[in-house]
């Protein structure tokens, strides 16, 4: 039997999920490079958020907390059994950067997506959070649990690798902050 409190709790969480799912999925797709893995990641993150929903009135932003859960789950993915599943290139998840807010031609986006997927996990997470989520160095450091200097050095190394791969050629003026 459901009480009025749990119904309101579930309705609030449903509203939050409806508003937050697309941005969380976008971040997860950029991190994982695969739509299906991203959906799994977001689903696992939303389960964790639901279990803590309503327990903490100190959340500055439930969306920020959910994004942090996505990033933390992504960072620990290697320890999870289902991480060994891989998608084959050319499938639905092959083009990571396909949102309408992406600049550049389709070829440039595909090239950038491939280069982004080739980055080490920590560098990819920094690039996604800094340049796709538009977070500051300090916000990124807080999400990843590292120092701002670590974020800066990972960003620098990631951008060097992306430039070396020619992936930033179609994005003049980007990747220099």
CSV table of C-alpha atoms in Angstrom, one decimal:
chain,number,residue,atom,x,y,z
A,1,UNK,CA,0.0,0.0,0.0
A,2,UNK,CA,1.4,3.3,-1.0
A,3,UNK,CA,1.2,6.4,1.2
A,4,UNK,CA,0.7,9.9,0.0
A,5,UNK,CA,4.4,10.6,0.9
A,6,UNK,CA,5.8,7.9,-1.3
A,7,UNK,CA,3.5,8.9,-4.1
A,8,UNK,CA,4.7,12.5,-3.9
A,9,UNK,CA,8.3,11.2,-3.7
A,10,UNK,CA,7.9,9.1,-6.8
A,11,UNK,CA,6.1,11.9,-8.7
A,12,UNK,CA,9.0,14.3,-7.8
A,13,UNK,CA,11.5,11.8,-9.0
A,14,UNK,CA,9.6,11.1,-12.2
A,15,UNK,CA,9.5,14.9,-13.0
A,16,UNK,CA,13.3,15.1,-12.3
A,17,UNK,CA,14.0,12.0,-14.5
A,18,UNK,CA,11.9,13.4,-17.4
A,19,UNK,CA,13.8,16.7,-17.2
A,20,UNK,CA,17.2,15.3,-16.7
A,21,UNK,CA,17.3,12.1,-18.8
A,22,UNK,CA,18.3,13.7,-22.1
A,23,UNK,CA,21.2,15.8,-20.7
A,24,UNK,CA,22.5,12.8,-18.6
A,25,UNK,CA,22.3,10.5,-21.7
A,26,UNK,CA,24.2,13.0,-23.7
A,27,UNK,CA,27.0,13.2,-21.1
A,28,UNK,CA,27.0,9.4,-20.8
A,29,UNK,CA,27.2,9.0,-24.6
A,30,UNK,CA,30.2,11.3,-24.8
A,31,UNK,CA,31.9,9.4,-22.0
A,32,UNK,CA,31.2,5.9,-23.2
A,33,UNK,CA,31.1,6.4,-27.0
A,34,UNK,CA,28.1,4.0,-27.3
A,35,UNK,CA,24.4,4.8,-27.0
A,36,UNK,CA,23.5,1.4,-25.4
A,37,UNK,CA,26.3,1.6,-22.8
A,38,UNK,CA,25.2,5.2,-22.1
A,39,UNK,CA,21.6,4.1,-21.5
A,40,UNK,CA,22.9,1.4,-19.1
A,41,UNK,CA,25.1,4.0,-17.3
A,42,UNK,CA,22.2,6.5,-17.0
A,43,UNK,CA,19.8,3.9,-15.8
A,44,UNK,CA,22.3,2.7,-13.1
A,45,UNK,CA,22.9,6.3,-12.1
A,46,UNK,CA,19.2,7.1,-11.8
A,47,UNK,CA,18.7,4.0,-9.6
A,48,UNK,CA,21.4,5.4,-7.2
A,49,UNK,CA,19.9,8.9,-7.3
A,50,UNK,CA,16.4,7.4,-6.6
A,51,UNK,CA,17.7,5.5,-3.5
A,52,UNK,CA,19.0,8.8,-2.1
A,53,UNK,CA,16.1,10.9,-3.4
A,54,UNK,CA,14.6,13.0,-0.6
A,55,UNK,CA,17.2,12.1,1.9
A,56,UNK,CA,19.4,15.1,1.4
A,57,UNK,CA,17.9,18.5,1.4
A,58,UNK,CA,21.4,19.9,1.1
A,59,UNK,CA,21.7,19.1,-2.6
A,60,UNK,CA,22.4,22.4,-4.4
A,61,UNK,CA,21.1,20.7,-7.6
A,62,UNK,CA,19.8,17.2,-8.1
A,63,UNK,CA,20.9,17.5,-11.7
A,64,UNK,CA,24.5,18.2,-10.6
A,65,UNK,CA,24.3,15.3,-8.2
A,66,UNK,CA,23.0,13.0,-10.9
A,67,UNK,CA,25.8,14.1,-13.3
A,68,UNK,CA,28.3,13.3,-10.6
A,69,UNK,CA,26.9,9.8,-10.1
A,70,UNK,CA,27.1,9.3,-13.9
A,71,UNK,CA,30.7,10.4,-13.9
A,72,UNK,CA,31.6,8.3,-10.9
A,73,UNK,CA,30.0,5.2,-12.3
A,74,UNK,CA,31.8,5.8,-15.6
A,75,UNK,CA,35.1,6.1,-13.7
A,76,UNK,CA,34.6,2.8,-11.9
A,77,UNK,CA,33.3,0.9,-15.0
A,78,UNK,CA,36.4,-1.2,-15.5
A,79,UNK,CA,35.5,-3.0,-12.3
A,80,UNK,CA,32.1,-3.9,-13.5
A,81,UNK,CA,31.5,-7.2,-15.3
A,82,UNK,CA,29.2,-5.7,-18.1
A,83,UNK,CA,32.0,-3.2,-19.0
A,84,UNK,CA,33.6,-6.0,-21.2
A,85,UNK,CA,30.6,-5.8,-23.6
A,86,UNK,CA,31.6,-3.8,-26.6
A,87,UNK,CA,29.6,-2.4,-29.5
A,88,UNK,CA,30.7,-2.9,-33.1
A,89,UNK,CA,31.7,0.3,-35.0
A,90,UNK,CA,29.1,1.4,-37.5
A,91,UNK,CA,26.2,0.6,-35.2
A,92,UNK,CA,23.8,3.1,-33.7
A,93,UNK,CA,26.3,4.2,-31.0
A,94,UNK,CA,29.1,4.8,-33.5
A,95,UNK,CA,28.6,8.5,-33.8
A,96,UNK,CA,28.9,9.9,-30.3
A,97,UNK,CA,28.7,13.6,-31.1
A,98,UNK,CA,25.4,13.8,-33.0
A,99,UNK,CA,23.4,16.3,-31.0
A,100,UNK,CA,22.1,19.4,-32.6
A,101,UNK,CA,24.3,21.6,-30.5
A,102,UNK,CA,27.5,20.3,-32.0
A,103,UNK,CA,29.3,22.5,-34.5
A,104,UNK,CA,31.1,21.3,-37.6
A,105,UNK,CA,30.3,19.0,-40.4
A,106,UNK,CA,29.2,15.4,-39.9
A,107,UNK,CA,32.6,14.2,-41.0
A,108,UNK,CA,34.3,16.5,-38.5
A,109,UNK,CA,31.9,15.3,-35.7
A,110,UNK,CA,32.6,11.6,-36.6
A,111,UNK,CA,36.4,12.2,-36.6
A,112,UNK,CA,36.1,14.0,-33.2
A,113,UNK,CA,34.0,11.2,-31.8
A,114,UNK,CA,36.6,8.6,-32.9
A,115,UNK,CA,39.4,10.6,-31.4
A,116,UNK,CA,37.5,11.2,-28.2
A,117,UNK,CA,36.8,7.5,-27.9
A,118,UNK,CA,40.6,6.9,-28.3
A,119,UNK,CA,41.5,9.0,-25.3
A,120,UNK,CA,42.2,7.4,-22.0
A,121,UNK,CA,39.1,7.4,-19.7
A,122,UNK,CA,40.4,10.2,-17.4
A,123,UNK,CA,41.2,12.5,-20.3
A,124,UNK,CA,37.9,11.8,-22.0
A,125,UNK,CA,36.0,12.6,-18.8
A,126,UNK,CA,37.8,15.9,-18.5
A,127,UNK,CA,37.2,16.9,-22.1
A,128,UNK,CA,33.5,16.0,-21.8
A,129,UNK,CA,33.0,17.9,-18.6
A,130,UNK,CA,35.0,20.9,-19.6
A,131,UNK,CA,34.0,21.4,-23.2
A,132,UNK,CA,30.6,19.6,-23.6
A,133,UNK,CA,29.2,20.3,-20.2
A,134,UNK,CA,31.0,23.7,-20.0
A,135,UNK,CA,32.1,23.2,-16.4
A,136,UNK,CA,35.0,25.2,-14.9
A,137,UNK,CA,38.3,23.7,-13.9
A,138,UNK,CA,37.2,23.8,-10.3
A,139,UNK,CA,33.8,22.2,-11.0
A,140,UNK,CA,35.4,19.4,-13.0
A,141,UNK,CA,37.9,18.8,-10.3
A,142,UNK,CA,35.1,18.5,-7.7
A,143,UNK,CA,33.2,16.0,-9.9
A,144,UNK,CA,36.3,13.9,-10.6
A,145,UNK,CA,37.7,14.1,-7.0
A,146,UNK,CA,41.0,15.5,-8.1
A,147,UNK,CA,42.9,18.8,-7.9
A,148,UNK,CA,42.4,21.6,-10.4
A,149,UNK,CA,46.0,21.1,-11.5
A,150,UNK,CA,45.2,17.5,-12.5
A,151,UNK,CA,42.3,18.7,-14.5
A,152,UNK,CA,44.4,21.3,-16.3
A,153,UNK,CA,47.2,18.7,-17.1
A,154,UNK,CA,44.7,16.1,-18.3
A,155,UNK,CA,42.9,18.7,-20.4
A,156,UNK,CA,46.2,19.8,-21.9
A,157,UNK,CA,47.3,16.2,-22.7
A,158,UNK,CA,43.8,15.4,-24.2
A,159,UNK,CA,43.8,18.4,-26.4
A,160,UNK,CA,47.3,17.6,-27.6
A,161,UNK,CA,46.2,14.1,-28.5
A,162,UNK,CA,43.1,15.4,-30.3
A,163,UNK,CA,45.1,18.0,-32.2
A,164,UNK,CA,47.7,15.3,-33.2
A,165,UNK,CA,44.9,13.2,-34.5
A,166,UNK,CA,43.6,16.1,-36.5
A,167,UNK,CA,40.3,15.9,-34.7
A,168,UNK,CA,40.1,19.6,-33.9
A,169,UNK,CA,40.7,20.8,-37.4
A,170,UNK,CA,36.9,21.4,-38.0
A,171,UNK,CA,36.5,23.2,-34.7
A,172,UNK,CA,38.5,26.5,-35.1
A,173,UNK,CA,38.8,28.4,-31.9
A,174,UNK,CA,37.6,25.5,-29.8
A,175,UNK,CA,39.6,23.5,-27.3
A,176,UNK,CA,41.9,26.4,-26.4
A,177,UNK,CA,40.4,27.5,-23.1
